[in-house]
Tab-separated table of C-alpha atoms in Angstrom:
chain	number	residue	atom	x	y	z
A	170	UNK	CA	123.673	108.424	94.337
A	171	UNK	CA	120.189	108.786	93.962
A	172	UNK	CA	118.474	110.348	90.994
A	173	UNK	CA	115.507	112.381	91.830
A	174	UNK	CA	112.432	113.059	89.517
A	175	UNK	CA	109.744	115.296	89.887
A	176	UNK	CA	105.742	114.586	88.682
A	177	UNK	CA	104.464	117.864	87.828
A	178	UNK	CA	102.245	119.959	86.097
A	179	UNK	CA	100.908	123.116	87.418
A	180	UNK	CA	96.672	122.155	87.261
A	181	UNK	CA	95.016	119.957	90.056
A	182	UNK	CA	93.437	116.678	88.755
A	183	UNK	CA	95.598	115.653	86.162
A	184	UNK	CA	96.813	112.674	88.164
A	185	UNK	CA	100.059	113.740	89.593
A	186	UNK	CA	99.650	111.556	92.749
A	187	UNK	CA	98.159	108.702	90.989
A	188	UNK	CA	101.514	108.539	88.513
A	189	UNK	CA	104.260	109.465	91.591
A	190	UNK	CA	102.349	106.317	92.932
A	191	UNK	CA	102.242	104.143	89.942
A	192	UNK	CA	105.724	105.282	88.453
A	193	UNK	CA	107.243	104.725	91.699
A	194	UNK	CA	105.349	100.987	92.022
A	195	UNK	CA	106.715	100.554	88.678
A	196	UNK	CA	110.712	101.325	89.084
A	197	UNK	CA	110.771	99.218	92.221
A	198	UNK	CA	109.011	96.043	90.396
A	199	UNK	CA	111.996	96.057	88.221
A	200	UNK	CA	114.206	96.091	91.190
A	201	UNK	CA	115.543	99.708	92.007
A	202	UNK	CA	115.484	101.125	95.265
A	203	UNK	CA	112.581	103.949	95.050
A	204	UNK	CA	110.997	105.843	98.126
A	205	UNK	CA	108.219	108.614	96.756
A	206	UNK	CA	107.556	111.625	98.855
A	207	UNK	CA	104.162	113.382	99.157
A	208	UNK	CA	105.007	117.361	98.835
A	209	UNK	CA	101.530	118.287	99.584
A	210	UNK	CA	101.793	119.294	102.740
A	211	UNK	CA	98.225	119.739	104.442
A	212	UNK	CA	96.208	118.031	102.070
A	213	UNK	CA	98.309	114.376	101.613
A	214	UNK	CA	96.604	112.015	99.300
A	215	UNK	CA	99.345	109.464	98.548
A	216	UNK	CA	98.851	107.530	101.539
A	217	UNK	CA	95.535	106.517	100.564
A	218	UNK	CA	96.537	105.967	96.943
A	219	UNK	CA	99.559	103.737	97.781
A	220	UNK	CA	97.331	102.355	101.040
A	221	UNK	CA	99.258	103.198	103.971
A	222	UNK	CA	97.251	105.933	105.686
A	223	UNK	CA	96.763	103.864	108.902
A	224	UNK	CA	100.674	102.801	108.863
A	225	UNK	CA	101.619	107.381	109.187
A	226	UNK	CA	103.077	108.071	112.166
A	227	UNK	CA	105.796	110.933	111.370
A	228	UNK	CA	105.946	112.878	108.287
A	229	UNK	CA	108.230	114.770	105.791
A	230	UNK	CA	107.694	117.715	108.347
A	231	UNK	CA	108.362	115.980	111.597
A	232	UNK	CA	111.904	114.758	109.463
A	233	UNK	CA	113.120	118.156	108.304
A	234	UNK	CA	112.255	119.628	112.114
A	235	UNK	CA	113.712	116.725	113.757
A	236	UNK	CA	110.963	115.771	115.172
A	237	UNK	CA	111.407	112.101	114.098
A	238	UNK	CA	114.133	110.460	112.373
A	239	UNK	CA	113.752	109.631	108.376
A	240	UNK	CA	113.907	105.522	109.461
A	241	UNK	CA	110.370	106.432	111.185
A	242	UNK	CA	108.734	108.325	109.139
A	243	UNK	CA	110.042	105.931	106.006
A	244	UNK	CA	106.646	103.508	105.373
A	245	UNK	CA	107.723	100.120	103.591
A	246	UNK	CA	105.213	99.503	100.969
A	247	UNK	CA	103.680	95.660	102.005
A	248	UNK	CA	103.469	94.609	98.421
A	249	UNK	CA	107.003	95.567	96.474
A	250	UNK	CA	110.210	94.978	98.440
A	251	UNK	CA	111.650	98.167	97.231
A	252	UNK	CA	109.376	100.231	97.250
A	253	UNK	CA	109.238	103.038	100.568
A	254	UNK	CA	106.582	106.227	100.980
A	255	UNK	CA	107.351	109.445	102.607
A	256	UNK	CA	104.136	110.757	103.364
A	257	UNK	CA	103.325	114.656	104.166
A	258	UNK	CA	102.268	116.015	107.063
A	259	UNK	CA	98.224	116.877	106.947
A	260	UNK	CA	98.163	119.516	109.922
A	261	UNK	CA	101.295	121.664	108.888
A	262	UNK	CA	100.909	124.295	105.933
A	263	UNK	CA	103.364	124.303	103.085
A	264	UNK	CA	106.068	126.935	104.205
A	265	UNK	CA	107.082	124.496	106.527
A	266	UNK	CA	109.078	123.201	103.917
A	267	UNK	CA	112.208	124.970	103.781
A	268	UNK	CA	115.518	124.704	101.173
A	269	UNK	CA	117.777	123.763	103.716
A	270	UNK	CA	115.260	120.925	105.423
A	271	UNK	CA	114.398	119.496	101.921
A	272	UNK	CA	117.813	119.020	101.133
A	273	UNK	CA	118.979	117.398	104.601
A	274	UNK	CA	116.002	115.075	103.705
A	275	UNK	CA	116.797	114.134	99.659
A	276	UNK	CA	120.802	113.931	100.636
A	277	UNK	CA	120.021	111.438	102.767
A	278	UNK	CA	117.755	109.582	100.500
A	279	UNK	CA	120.155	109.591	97.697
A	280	UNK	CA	122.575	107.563	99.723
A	281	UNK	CA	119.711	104.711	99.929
A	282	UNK	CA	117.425	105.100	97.100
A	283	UNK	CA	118.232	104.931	92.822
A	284	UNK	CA	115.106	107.269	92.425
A	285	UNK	CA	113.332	109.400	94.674
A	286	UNK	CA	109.809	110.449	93.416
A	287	UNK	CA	108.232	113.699	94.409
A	288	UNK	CA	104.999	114.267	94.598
A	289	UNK	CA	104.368	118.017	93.524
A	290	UNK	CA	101.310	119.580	95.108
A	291	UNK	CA	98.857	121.753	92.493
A	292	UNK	CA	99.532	125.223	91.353
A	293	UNK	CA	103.187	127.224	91.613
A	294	UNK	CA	103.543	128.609	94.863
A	295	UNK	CA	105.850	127.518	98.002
A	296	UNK	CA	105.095	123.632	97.835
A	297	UNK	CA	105.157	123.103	94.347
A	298	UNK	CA	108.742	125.185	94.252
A	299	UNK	CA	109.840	123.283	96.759
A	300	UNK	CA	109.165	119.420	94.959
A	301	UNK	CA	110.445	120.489	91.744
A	302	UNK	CA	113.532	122.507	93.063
A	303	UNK	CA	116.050	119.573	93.925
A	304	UNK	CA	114.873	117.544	90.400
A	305	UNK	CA	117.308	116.050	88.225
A	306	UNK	CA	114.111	115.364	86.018
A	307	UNK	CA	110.823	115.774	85.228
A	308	UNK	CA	107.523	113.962	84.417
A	309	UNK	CA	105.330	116.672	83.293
A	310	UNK	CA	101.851	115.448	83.304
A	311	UNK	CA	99.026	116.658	81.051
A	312	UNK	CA	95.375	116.008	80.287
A	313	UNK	CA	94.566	116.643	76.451
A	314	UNK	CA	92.675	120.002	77.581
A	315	UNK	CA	94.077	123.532	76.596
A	316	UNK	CA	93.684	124.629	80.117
A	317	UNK	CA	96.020	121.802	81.250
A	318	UNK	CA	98.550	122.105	78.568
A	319	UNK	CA	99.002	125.615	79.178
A	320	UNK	CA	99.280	125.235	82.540
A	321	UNK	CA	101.933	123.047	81.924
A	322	UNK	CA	103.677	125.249	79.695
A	323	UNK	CA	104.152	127.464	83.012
A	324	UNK	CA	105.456	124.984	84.827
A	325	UNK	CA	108.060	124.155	82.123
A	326	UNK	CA	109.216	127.587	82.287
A	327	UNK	CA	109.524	127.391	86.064
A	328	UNK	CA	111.659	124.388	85.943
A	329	UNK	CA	114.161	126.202	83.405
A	330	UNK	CA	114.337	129.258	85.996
A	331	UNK	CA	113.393	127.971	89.752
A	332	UNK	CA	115.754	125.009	90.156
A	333	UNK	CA	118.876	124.141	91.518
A	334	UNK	CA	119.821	123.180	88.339
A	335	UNK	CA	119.194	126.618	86.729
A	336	UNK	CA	120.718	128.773	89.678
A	337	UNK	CA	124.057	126.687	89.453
A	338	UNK	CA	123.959	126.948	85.881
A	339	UNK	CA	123.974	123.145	85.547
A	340	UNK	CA	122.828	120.715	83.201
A	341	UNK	CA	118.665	121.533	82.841
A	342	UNK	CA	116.356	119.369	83.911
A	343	UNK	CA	115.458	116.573	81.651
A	344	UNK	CA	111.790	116.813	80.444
A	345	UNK	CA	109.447	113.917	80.319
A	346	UNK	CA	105.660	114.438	79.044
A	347	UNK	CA	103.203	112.075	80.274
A	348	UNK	CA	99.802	112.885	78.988
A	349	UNK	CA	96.844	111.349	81.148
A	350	UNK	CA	93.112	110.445	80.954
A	351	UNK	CA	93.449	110.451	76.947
A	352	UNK	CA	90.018	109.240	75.419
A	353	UNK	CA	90.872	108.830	71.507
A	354	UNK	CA	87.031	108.388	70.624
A	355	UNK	CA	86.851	112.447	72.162
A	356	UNK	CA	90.538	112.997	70.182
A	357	UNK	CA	88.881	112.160	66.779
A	358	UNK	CA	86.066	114.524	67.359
A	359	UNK	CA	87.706	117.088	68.408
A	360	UNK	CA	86.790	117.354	72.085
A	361	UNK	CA	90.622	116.795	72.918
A	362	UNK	CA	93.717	117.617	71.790
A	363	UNK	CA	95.559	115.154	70.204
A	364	UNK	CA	99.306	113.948	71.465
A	365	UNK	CA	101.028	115.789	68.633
A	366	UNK	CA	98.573	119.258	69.536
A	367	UNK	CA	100.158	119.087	72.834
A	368	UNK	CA	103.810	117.717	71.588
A	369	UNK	CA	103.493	121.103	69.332
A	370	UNK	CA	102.754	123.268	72.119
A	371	UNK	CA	104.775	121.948	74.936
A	372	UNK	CA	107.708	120.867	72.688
A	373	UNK	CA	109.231	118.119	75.471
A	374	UNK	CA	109.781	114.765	74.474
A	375	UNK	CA	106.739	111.873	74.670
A	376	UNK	CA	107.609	109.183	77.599
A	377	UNK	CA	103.896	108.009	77.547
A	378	UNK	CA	100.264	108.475	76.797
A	379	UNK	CA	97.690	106.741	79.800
A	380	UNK	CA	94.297	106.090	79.051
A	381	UNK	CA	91.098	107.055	80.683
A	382	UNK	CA	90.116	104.128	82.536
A	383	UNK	CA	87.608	102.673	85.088
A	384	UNK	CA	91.041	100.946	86.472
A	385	UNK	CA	92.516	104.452	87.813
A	386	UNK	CA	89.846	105.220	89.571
A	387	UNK	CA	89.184	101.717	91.722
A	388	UNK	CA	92.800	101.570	92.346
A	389	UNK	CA	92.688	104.733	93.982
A	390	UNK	CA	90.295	104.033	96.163
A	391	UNK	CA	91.497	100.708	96.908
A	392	UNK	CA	94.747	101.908	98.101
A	393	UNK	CA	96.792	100.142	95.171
A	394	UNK	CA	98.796	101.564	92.682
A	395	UNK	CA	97.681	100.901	89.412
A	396	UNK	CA	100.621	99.466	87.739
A	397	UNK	CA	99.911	96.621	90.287
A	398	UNK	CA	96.557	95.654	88.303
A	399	UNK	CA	97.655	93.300	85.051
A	400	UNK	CA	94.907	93.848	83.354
A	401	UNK	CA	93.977	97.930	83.510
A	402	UNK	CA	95.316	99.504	80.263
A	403	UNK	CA	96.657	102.670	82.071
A	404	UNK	CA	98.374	100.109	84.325
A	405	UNK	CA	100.151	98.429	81.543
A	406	UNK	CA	100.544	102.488	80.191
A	407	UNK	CA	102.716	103.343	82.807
A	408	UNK	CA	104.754	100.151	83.012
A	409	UNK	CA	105.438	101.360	79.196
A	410	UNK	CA	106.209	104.804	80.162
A	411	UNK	CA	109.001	103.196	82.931
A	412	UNK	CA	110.169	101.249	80.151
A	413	UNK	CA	110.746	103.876	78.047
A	414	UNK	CA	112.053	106.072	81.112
A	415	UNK	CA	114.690	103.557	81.684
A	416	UNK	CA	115.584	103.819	77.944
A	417	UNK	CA	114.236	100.273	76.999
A	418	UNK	CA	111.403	99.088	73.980
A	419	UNK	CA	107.849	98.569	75.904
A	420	UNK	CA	106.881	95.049	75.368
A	421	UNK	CA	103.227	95.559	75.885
A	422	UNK	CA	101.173	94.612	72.859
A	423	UNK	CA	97.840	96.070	74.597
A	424	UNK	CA	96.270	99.795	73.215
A	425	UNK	CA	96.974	99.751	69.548
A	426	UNK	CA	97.184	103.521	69.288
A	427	UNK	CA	99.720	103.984	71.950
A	428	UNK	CA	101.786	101.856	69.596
A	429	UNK	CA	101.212	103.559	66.617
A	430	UNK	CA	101.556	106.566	68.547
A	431	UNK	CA	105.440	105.749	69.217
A	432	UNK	CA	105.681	104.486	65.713
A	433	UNK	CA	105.242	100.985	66.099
């Protein structure tokens, strides 16, 4: 059965969709079955970062009303054999996302994929509920901003209280912290919180640290995950981070102080 992880974080524009899109990219180019569903229902952007917007034809939403059948809506990416996208629905709002339609969906996935990614929308209301509730995990993303942290903070305490997980009385979710756009130059002045600042605050364990870079940006707007670029630096970051996720030593021997952050 399929594992499901959440990217998460509470603030808009901390890269959320660009990490579902480059984690996901990353699990399936070491060979697991991984489909990554947009939860932003209304305002879908991981089409265009994973470069499939012309290739929608039914959605999350059309799925969960039956409307169309999860083989439509399921887009194969063109690059990675195992890698699918379940994109949202841009005209529907986000209530149309309901427990018992979520579930029919991720049931279903979990008998076809090892990790499903979800895509949580900004801010804590219906959609973002609604990505995190099913998670077996987390990737809690982060810029090195106090705004972000703390917003991140909240969301921490929503997944210990607004999850499956918590109303069965289950296991908790397991918390990863990804910190994004980190600029070390701005870190040693003081514009930035460092990675231990936020490790302090947020008290999760580190999975990775991904570097501001030019790289993010064209990616995006190419319609290619990053991880697919071998020489960006935030590309070879998340690889790391998917190493580490899957419990292994990175072997990237690029961005000296994202070693000696990890104590190498």
């Amino acid at each position: 059965m399929g594992k499901i992880i959440v990217v998460t974080s509470g603030k808009g524009g901390v890269g959320k969709t660009t990490t579902s899109a480059a984690f996901a990219t990353g699990l399936a180019l070491r060979g697991f079955q991984t489909v990554v569903i947009d939860f932003d229902v209304g305002l879908r952007n991981l089409d265009l970062i994973m470069g499939c917007e012309r290739r929608v034809v039914y959605d999350f939403v059309n799925v969960i009303n039956g409307e169309g059948n999860l083989n439509q809506a399921l887009i194969k990416d063109k690059r990675v054999d195992s890698l699918y996208i379940l994109p949202a629905s841009q005209t529907r709002d986000k209530e149309a996302l309901s427990i018992k339609g979520v579930a029919r969906v991720l049931e279903a996935l979990k008998k076809r994929f090892e990790y499903i990614i979800c895509d949580s929308p900004a801010g804590i209301e219906h959609g973002a509920i609604m990505a995190m509730y099913f998670a077996d995990e987390a990737i809690i993303t982060t810029n090195p901003e106090v705004s972000s942290v703390r917003d991140s903070d909240r969301i921490i305490g929503m997944l210990s209280s607004k999850t499956r997980r918590a109303a069965q009385n289950l296991q908790p979710v397991k918390e990863h912290l990804l910190v994004t756009r980190y600029i070390t130059k701005r870190v040693s002045r003081g514009d930035m919180l460092s990675v231990d600042d936020i490790q302090e605050i947020l008290a999760i364990p580190l999975l990775g640290v991904i570097p501001e870079s030019p790289s993010v940006l064209q990616a995006s707007n190419s319609g290619i995950p990053v991880t697919l670029d071998e020489k960006s630096n935030a590309g070879q970051a998340y690889l790391d981070a998917v190493a580490r996720f899957l419990g292994e030593e990175p072997t990237s021997k690029k961005s000296g102080f994202l070693n000696r952050l990890f104590g190498k």
